[in-house]
Coordinates of C-alpha atoms in Angstrom, one line a residue:
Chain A
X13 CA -7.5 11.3 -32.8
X14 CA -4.7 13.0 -30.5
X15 CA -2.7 15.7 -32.3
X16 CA 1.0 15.1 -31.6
X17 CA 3.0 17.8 -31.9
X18 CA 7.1 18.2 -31.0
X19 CA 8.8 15.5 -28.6
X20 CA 5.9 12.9 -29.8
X21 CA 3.4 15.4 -27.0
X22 CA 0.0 15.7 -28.0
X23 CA -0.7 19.3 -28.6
X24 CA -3.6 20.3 -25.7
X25 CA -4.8 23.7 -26.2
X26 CA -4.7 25.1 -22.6
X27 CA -7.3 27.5 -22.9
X28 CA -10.3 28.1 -19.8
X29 CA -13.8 28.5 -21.0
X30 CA -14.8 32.6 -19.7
X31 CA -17.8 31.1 -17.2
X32 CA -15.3 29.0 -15.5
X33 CA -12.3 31.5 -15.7
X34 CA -14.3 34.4 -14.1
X35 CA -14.6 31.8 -10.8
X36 CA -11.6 30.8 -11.1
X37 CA -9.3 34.0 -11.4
X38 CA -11.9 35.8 -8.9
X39 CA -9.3 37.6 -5.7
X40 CA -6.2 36.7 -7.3
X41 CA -3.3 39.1 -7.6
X42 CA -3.6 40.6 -10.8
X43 CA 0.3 41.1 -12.9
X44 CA 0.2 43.5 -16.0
X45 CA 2.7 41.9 -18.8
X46 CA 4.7 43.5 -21.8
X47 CA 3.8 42.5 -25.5
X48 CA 6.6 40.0 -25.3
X49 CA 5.3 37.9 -22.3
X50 CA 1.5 38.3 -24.2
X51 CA 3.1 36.6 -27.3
X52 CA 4.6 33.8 -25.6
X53 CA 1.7 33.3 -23.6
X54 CA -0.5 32.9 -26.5
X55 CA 2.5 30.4 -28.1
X56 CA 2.3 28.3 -25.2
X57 CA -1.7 27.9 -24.5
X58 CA -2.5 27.4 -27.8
X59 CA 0.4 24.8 -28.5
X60 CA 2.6 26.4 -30.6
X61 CA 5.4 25.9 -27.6
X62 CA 4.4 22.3 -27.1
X63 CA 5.4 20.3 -25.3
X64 CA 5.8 23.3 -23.3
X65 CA 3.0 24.3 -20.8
X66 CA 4.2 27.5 -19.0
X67 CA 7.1 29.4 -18.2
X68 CA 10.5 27.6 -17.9
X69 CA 11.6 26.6 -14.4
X70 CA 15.6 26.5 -13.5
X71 CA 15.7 23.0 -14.4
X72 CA 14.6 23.3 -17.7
X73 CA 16.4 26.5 -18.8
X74 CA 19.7 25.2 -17.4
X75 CA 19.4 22.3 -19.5
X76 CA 18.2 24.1 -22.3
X77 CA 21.3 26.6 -21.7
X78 CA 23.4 23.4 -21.3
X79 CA 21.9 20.5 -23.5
X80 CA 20.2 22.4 -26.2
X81 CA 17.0 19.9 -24.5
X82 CA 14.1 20.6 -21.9
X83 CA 14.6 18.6 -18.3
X84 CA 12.8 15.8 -20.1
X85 CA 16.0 15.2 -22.6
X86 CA 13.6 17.0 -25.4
X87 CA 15.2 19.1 -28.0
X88 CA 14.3 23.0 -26.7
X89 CA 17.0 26.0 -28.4
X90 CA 15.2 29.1 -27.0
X91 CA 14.5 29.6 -23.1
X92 CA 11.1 30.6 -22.8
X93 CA 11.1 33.1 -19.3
X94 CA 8.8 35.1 -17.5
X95 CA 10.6 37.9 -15.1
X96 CA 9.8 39.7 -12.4
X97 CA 12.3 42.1 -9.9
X98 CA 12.7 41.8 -6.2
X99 CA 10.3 45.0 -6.0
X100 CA 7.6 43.8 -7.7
X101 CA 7.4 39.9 -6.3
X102 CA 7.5 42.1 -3.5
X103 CA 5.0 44.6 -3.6
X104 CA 2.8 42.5 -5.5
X105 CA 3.4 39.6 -2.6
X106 CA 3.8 36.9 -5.0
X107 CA 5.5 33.7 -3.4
X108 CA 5.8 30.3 -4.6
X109 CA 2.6 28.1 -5.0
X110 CA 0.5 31.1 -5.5
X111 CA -1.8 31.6 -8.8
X112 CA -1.9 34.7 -9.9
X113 CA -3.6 36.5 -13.1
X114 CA -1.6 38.2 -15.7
X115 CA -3.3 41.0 -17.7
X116 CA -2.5 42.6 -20.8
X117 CA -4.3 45.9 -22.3
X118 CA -5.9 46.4 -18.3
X119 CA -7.9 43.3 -18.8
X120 CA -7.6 39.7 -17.7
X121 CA -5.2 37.6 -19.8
X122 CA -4.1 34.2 -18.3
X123 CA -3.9 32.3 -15.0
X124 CA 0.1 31.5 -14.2
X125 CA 0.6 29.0 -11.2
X126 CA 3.9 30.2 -10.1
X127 CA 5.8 27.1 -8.9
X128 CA 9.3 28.3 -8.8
X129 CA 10.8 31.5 -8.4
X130 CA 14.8 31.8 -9.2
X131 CA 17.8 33.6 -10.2
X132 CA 20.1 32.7 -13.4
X133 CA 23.0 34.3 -14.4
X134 CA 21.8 35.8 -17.7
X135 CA 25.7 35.9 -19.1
X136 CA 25.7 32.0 -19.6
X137 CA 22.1 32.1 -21.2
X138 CA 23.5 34.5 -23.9
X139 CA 26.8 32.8 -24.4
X140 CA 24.7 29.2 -24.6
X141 CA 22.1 30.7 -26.3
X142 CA 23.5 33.2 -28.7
X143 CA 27.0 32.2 -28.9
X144 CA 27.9 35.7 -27.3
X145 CA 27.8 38.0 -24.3
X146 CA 28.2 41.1 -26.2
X147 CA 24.7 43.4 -25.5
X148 CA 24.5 44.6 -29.3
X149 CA 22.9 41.6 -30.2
X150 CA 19.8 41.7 -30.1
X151 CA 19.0 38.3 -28.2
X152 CA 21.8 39.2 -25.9
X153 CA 20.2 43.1 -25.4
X154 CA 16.8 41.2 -24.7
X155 CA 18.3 38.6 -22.3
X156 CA 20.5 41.3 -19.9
X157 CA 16.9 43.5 -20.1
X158 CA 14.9 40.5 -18.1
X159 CA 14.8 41.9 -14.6
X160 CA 16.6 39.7 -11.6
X161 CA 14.2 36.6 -10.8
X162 CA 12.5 34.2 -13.1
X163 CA 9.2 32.7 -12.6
X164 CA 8.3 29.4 -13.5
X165 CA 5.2 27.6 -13.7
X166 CA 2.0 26.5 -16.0
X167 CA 0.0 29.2 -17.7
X168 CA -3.8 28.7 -18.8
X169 CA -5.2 31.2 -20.9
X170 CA -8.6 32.9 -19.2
X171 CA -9.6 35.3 -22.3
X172 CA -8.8 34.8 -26.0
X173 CA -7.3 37.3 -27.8
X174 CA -9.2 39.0 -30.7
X175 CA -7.5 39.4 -33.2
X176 CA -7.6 42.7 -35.2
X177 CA -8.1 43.0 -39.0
X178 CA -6.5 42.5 -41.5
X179 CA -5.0 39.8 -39.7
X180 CA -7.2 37.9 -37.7
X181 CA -7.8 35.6 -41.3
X182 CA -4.1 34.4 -40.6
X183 CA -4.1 33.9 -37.1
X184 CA -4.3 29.9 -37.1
X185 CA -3.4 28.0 -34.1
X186 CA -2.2 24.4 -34.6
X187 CA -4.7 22.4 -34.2
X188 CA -6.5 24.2 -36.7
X189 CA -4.4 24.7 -38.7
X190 CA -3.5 20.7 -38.9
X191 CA -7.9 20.9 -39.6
X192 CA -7.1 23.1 -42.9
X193 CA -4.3 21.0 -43.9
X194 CA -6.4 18.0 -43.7
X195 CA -9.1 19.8 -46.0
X196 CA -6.6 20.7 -48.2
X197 CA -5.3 17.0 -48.5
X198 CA -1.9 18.5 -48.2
X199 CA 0.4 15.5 -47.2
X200 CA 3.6 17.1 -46.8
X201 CA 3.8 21.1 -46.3
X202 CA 7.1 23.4 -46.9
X203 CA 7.5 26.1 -44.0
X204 CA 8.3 29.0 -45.1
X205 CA 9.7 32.0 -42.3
X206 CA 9.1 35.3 -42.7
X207 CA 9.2 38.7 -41.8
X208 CA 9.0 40.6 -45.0
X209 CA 7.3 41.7 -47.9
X210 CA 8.1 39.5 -50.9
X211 CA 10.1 39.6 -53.8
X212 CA 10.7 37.1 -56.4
X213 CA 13.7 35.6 -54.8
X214 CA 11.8 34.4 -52.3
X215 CA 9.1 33.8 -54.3
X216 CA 11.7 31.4 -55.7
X217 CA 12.6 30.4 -52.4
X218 CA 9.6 29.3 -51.8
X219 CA 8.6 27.8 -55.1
X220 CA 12.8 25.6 -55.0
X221 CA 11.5 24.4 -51.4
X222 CA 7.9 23.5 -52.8
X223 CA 9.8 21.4 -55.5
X224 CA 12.0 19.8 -53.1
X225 CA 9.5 18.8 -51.0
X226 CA 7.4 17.1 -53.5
X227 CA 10.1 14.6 -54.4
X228 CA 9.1 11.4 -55.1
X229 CA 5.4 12.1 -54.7
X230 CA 2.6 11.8 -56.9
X231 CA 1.5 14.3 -59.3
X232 CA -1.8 13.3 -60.1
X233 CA -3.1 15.5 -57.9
X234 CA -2.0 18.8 -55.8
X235 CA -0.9 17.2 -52.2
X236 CA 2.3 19.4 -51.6
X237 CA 1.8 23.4 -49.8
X238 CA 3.7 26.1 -48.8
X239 CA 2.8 27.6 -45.8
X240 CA 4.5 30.8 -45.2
X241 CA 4.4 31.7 -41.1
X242 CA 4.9 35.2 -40.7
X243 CA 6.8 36.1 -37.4
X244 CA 4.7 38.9 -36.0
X245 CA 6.5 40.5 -32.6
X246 CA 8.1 43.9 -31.7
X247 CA 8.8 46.3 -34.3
X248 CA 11.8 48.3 -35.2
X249 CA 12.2 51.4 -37.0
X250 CA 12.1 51.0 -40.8
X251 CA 11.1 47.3 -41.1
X252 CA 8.0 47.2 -43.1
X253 CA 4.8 47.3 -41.3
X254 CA 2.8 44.2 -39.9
X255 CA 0.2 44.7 -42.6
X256 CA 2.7 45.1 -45.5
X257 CA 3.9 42.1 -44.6
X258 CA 1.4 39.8 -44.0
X259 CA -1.2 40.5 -46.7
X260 CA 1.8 40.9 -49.6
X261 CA 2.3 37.5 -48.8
X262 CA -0.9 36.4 -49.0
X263 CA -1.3 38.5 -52.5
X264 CA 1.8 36.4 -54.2
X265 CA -1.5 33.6 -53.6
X266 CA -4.2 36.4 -55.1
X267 CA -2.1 37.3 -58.0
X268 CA -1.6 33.9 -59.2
X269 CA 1.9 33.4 -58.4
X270 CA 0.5 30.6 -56.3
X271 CA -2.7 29.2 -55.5
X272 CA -5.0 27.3 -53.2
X273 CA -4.5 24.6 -53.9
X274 CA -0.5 25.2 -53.3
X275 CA -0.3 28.1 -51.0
X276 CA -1.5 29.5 -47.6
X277 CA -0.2 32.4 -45.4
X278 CA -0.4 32.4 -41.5
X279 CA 1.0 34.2 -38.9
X280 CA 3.1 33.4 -35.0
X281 CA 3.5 35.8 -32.9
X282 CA 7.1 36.2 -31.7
X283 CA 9.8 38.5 -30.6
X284 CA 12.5 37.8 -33.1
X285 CA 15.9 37.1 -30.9
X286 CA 17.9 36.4 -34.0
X287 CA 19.4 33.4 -32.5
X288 CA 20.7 32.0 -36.0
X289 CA 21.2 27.9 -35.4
X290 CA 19.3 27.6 -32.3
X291 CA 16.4 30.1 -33.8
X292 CA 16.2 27.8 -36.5
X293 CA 15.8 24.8 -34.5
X294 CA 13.0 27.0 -32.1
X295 CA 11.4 27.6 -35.4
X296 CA 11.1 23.9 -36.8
X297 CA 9.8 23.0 -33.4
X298 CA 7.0 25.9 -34.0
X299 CA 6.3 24.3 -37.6
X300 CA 6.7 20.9 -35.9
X301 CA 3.5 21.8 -34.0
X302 CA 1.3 23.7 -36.8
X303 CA 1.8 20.3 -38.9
X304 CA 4.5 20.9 -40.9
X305 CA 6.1 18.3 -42.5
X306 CA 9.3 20.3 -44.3
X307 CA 10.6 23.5 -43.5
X308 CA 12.4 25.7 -45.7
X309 CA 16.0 27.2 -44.4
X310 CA 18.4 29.5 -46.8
X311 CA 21.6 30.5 -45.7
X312 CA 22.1 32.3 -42.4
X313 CA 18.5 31.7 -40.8
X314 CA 17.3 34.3 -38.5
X315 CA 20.8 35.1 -38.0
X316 CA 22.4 38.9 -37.4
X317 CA 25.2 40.9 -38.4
X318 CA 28.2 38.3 -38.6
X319 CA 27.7 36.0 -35.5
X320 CA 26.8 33.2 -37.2
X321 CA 28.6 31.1 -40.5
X322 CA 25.9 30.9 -43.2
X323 CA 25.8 27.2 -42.8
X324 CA 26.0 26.9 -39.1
X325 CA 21.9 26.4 -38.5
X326 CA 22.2 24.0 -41.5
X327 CA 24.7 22.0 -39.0
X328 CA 23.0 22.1 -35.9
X329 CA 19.7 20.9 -37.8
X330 CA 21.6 17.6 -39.1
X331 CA 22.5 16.9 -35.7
X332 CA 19.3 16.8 -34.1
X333 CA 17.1 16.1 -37.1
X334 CA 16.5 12.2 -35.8
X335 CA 14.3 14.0 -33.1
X336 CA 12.9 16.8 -34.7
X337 CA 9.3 16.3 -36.4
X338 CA 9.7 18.1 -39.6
X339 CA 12.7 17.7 -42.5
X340 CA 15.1 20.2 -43.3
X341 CA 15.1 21.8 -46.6
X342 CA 17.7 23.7 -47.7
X343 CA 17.4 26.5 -50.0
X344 CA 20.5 28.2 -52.3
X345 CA 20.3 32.0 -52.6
X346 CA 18.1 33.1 -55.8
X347 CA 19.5 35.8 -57.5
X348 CA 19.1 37.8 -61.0
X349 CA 21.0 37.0 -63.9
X350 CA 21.3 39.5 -66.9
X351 CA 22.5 36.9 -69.4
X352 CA 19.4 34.8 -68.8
X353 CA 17.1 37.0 -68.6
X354 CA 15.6 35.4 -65.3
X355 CA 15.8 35.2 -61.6
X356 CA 17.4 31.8 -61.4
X357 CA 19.5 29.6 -58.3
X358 CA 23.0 29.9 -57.7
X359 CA 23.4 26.3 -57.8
X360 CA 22.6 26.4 -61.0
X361 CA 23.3 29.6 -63.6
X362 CA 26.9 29.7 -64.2
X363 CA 27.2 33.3 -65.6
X364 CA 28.7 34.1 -61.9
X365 CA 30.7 37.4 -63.0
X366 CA 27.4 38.6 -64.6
X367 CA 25.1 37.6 -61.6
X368 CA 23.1 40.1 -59.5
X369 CA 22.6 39.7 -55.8
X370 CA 19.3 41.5 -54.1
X371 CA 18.0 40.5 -51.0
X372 CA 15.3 42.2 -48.9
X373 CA 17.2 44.7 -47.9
X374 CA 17.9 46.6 -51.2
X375 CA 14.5 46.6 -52.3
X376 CA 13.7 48.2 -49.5
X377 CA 16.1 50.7 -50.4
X378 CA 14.7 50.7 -53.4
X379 CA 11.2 51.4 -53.0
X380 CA 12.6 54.1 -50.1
X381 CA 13.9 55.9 -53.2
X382 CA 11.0 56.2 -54.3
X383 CA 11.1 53.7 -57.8
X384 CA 9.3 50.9 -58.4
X385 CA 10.9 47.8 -59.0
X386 CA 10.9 45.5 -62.5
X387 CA 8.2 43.2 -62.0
X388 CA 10.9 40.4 -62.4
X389 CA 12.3 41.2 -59.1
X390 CA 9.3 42.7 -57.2
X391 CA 5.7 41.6 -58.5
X392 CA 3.4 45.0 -59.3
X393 CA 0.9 43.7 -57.4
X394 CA 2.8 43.2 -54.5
X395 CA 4.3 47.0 -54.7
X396 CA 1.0 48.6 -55.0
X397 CA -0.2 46.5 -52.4
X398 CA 2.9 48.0 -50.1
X399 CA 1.7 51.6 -51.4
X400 CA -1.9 50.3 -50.5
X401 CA -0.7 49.7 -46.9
X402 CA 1.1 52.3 -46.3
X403 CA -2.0 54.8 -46.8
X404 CA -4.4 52.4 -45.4
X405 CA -2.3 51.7 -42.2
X406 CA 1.5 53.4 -41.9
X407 CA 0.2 56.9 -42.1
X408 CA 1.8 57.0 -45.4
X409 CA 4.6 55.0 -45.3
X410 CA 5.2 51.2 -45.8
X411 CA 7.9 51.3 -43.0
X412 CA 7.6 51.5 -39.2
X413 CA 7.8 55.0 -38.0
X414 CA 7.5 56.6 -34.2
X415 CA 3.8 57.6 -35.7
X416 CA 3.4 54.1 -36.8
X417 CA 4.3 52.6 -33.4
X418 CA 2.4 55.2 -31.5
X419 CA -1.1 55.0 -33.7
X420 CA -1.6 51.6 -35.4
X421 CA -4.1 49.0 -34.1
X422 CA -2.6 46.4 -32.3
X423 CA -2.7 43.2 -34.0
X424 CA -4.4 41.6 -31.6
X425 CA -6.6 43.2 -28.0
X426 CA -8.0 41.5 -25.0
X427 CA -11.2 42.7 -23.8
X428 CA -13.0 42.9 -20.9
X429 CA -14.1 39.3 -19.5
X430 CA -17.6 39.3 -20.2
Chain B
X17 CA 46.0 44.2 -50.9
X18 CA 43.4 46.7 -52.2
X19 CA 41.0 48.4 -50.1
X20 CA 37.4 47.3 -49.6
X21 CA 34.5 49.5 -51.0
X22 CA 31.6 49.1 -50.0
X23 CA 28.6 50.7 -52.6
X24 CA 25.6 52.6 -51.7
X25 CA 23.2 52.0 -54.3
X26 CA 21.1 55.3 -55.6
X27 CA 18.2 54.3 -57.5
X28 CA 17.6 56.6 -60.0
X29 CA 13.9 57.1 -60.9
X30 CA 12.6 59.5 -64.1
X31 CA 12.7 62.4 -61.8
X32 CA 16.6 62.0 -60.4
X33 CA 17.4 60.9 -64.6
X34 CA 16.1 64.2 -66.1
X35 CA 18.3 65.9 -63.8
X36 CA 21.2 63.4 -64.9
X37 CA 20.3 64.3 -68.5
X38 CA 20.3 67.7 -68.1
X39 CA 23.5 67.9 -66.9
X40 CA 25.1 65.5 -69.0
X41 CA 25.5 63.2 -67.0
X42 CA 23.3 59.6 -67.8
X43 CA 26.5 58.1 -68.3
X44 CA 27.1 57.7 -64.4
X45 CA 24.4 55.1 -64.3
X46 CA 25.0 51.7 -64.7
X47 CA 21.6 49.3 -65.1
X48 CA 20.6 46.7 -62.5
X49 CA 18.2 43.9 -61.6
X50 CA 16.2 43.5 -65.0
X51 CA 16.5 47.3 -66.0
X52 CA 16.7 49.6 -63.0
X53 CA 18.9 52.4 -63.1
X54 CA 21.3 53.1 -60.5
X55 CA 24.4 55.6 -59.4
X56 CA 26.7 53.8 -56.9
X57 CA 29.2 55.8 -54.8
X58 CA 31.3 53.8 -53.0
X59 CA 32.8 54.2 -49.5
X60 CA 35.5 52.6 -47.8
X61 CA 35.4 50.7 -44.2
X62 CA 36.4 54.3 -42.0
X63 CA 33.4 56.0 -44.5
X64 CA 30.9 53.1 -44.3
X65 CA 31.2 53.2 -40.2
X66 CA 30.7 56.8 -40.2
X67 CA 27.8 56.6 -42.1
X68 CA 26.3 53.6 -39.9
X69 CA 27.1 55.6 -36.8
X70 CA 25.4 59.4 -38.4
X71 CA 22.2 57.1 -39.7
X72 CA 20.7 54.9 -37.7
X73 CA 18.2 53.6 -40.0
X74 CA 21.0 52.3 -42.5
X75 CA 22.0 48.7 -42.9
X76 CA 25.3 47.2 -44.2
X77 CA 24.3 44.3 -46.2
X78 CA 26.8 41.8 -44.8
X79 CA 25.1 38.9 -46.1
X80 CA 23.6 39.7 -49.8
X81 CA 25.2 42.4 -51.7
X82 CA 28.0 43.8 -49.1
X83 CA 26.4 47.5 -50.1
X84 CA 25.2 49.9 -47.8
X85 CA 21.6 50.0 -47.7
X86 CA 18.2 52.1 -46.5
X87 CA 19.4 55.9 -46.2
X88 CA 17.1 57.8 -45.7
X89 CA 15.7 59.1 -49.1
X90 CA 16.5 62.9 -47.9
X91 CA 20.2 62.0 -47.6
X92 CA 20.2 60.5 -50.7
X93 CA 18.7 63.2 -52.5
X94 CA 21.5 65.2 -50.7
X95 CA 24.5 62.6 -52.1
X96 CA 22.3 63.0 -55.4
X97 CA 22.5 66.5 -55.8
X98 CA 26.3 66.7 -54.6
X99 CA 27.3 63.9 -57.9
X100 CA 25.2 66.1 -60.5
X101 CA 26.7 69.4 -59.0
X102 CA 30.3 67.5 -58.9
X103 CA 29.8 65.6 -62.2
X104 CA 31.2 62.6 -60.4
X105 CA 30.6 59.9 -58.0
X106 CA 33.6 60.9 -55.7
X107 CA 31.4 63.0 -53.4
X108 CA 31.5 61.0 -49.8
X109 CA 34.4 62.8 -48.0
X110 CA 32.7 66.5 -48.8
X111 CA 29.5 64.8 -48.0
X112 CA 30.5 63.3 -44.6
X113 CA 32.5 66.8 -43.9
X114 CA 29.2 67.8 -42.9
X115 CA 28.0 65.2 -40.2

């Protein structure tokens, strides 16, 4: 049975079998490509982009700029661009209609049929896209970095990543991961975004939203997950490292806090661009096509310093939620409360003089002082699995450093084609 | 209308409290999320840009806890030694003299 992911599009894995990529990628004009362009070319050949099948062409990013909606009037929020200078289309001789193979790591990545090649002023994307032209934010500093021309045009992946340990368990494509679901006999599953190590308010988080979501459903049995999707992309200075990250959420299963038959963690690769709303739409569209049913937003989504309102992706998901595949969920802030003893919601303790905000941030700060948190607010297993980490893979820290981002493994290679 | 103050939040563990208790000083901590102790010097808008600007690995907390966040633990140790050598929490404009 056809897998239909966002936009009612069946998800199609486009992805060439190595005998018949080797033939077909033989003599072409071989394009190296940063980490960014690597991630997004796995999101779109494996289906996490769907309905989305390359790189955008003019048409489609100035309606996505304009419209919030691909060329074919379906919801889109994030333009999705492969760039290129006049130099390099150039030297490299690349003209419309021509094929050509991109490589990542020296080795053959993916077959790209370029079918248009274009200019866009890249002002307009960031004040449609970000709400802003001002460069220090981050989207905006990402979008004014593309060089000149765009490419568009469909891309076919000719070698499969491998992905490295520890996280090649959590690298699940959709159609997979709809497979697991299915085993599970999970009927409706809670998204959960991430890029952190947890503590218990988003343990919490995630447990409110896991409540929510079963609603009216039977109890009898366990048919209601959490699947927390870690967003795995570019790394900056002092954000916890990759492997923190992924397999502290996966411990908050181990430990008990969770289980199987209520909990699974996973992984997307993307570059962040802190887009608030219109990141929050991008990312129920993602969910949408892993087989999400409900996905989890607080307050401020994936938004940065004070461009966006705390509500505002809450807003923009009301107004296109008739045509998005996957229900909102909206999460109050969890916070600690002396008088009760307990981490508890803001929409319900009332001891507001008493109450005590912590958010990601300050436990960072925290275990950067070198004290380790109450288990109340930070589970022990979780902080000696950071400590755990940071020997096994931050050269003794649990934080990005420039010896981090010079010697770790990537978290995923391509190899030669055999 | 009285000037915002933004806190940065030192977390005391047993090593930075003996040196409080030596000195007298355990008092200066107040107790935080479920029992953690902590020494909070605060700084106001001119002090909280300065320090953004001299250390680019801190954060402002705009969203959470509106408290200035992930110094590096050096520089903290630094702030830390200045309050137990002061025997109080006013310590940022000598501190920032310096950067």
């Amino acid at each position: 049975m056809a897998e239909i992911g966002h936009g009612g599009k069946e998800i199609v894995e486009r992805i060439m079998e190595p005998s018949e990529a080797k033939e077909k990628i033989k003599g072409l004009k071989q394009v190296p490509i940063r980490s960014q362009i690597a991630n997004e070319v796995i999101g779109i050949s494996y289906g996490f982009f769907s309905p989305l099948e390359g790189f955008m062409g003019k048409a489609d990013l100035d309606s996505v700029c304009k419209k919030m909606r691909l060329a074919n009037g379906i919801v889109w929020s994030i333009p999705i661009l492969f760039d290129m200078s006049e130099a390099e289309l150039s030297d490299y001789g690349i003209k419309e209609g021509d094929s050509i193979v991109l490589t990542y790591q020296d080795n053959p990545f993916a077959l790209f049929e370029v079918e248009e090649i274009y200019e866009y002023d890249k002002k307009e994307i960031c004040q449609a896209v970000y709400g802003t032209t001002e460069d220090k934010h981050p989207g905006c500093a990402r979008t004014y970095a593309y060089k000149d021309k765009f490419l568009g045009g469909k891309i076919t992946l000719v070698n499969r990543p491998k992905i490295n340990p520890p996280f090649d368990p959590y690298f699940i494509p959709p159609l997979e991961m709809r497979k697991r679901f299915k085993e599970k006999g999970w009927v409706r599953i809670v998204a959960h975004q991430t890029r952190n190590v947890p503590h218990t308010g988003h343990e919490w988080l995630m447990k409110g939203a896991w409540l929510q979501t079963y609603g009216e459903l039977s109890i009898e049995k366990p048919i209601v997950g959490v699947l927390v999707n870690a967003i795995i992309g570019e790394k900056r200075k002092g954000d916890y490292i990759d492997e923190a990250i992924i397999l502290c959420q996966d411990e908050l299963r181990k430990a008990g806090y969770f289980g199987d038959h209520n909990h699974m963690t996973s992984l997307t690769f993307w570059d962040m661009r802190y887009a608030g709303p219109k990141e929050a739409v991008f990312h129920a569209i993602l969910r949408t096509n892993l087989g999400l049913t409900h996905h989890m937003y607080g307050r401020d989504h994936a938004g940065v310093g004070t461009y966006y309102g705390p509500y505002d992706a809450h807003k923009l998901l009301e107004s296109v939620k008739d045509e998005l595949g996957i229900t909102p969920v909206y999460s109050m802030n969890w916070l600690y409360c002396p008088h009760c003893g307990e981490v508890t919601s803001e929409g319900l303790c009332n001891h507001r003089d008493e109450w005590q905000k912590f958010s990601g941030t300050v436990i960072r700060s925290i275990v950067m002082d070198g004290v380790k948190p109450p288990r109340l607010i930070f589970r022990p297993e979780v902080f000696d699995l950071v400590m755990e980490c940071a020997e096994k893979y931050g050269f003794g820290s649990p934080f990005v450093t420039d010896e981090y981002l010079e010697k770790r493994t990537p978290v995923f290679s391509v190899e030669p084609l055999e | 209308m009285a000037e915002e103050r933004y806190p940065i939040n030192i977390w005391v563990n047993e090593e930075r409290y003996e040196k409080l208790r030596e000195a007298g000083l355990a008092d200066l901590c107040e107790e935080m999320l479920a029992g953690l102790k902590v020494i909070r010097v605060y700084a106001n808008d001119a002090q909280k840009d300065k320090i953004l600007k001299a250390f680019p690995t801190a954060k402002f907390d705009s969203a959470t806890t509106k408290s200035i966040e992930l110094l590096p633990k050096d520089v903290k140790d630094k702030m830390f030694d200045l309050i137990v050598q002061k025997k109080s929490v006013e310590i940022l404009d000598e501190f920032l003299s310096n950067y």
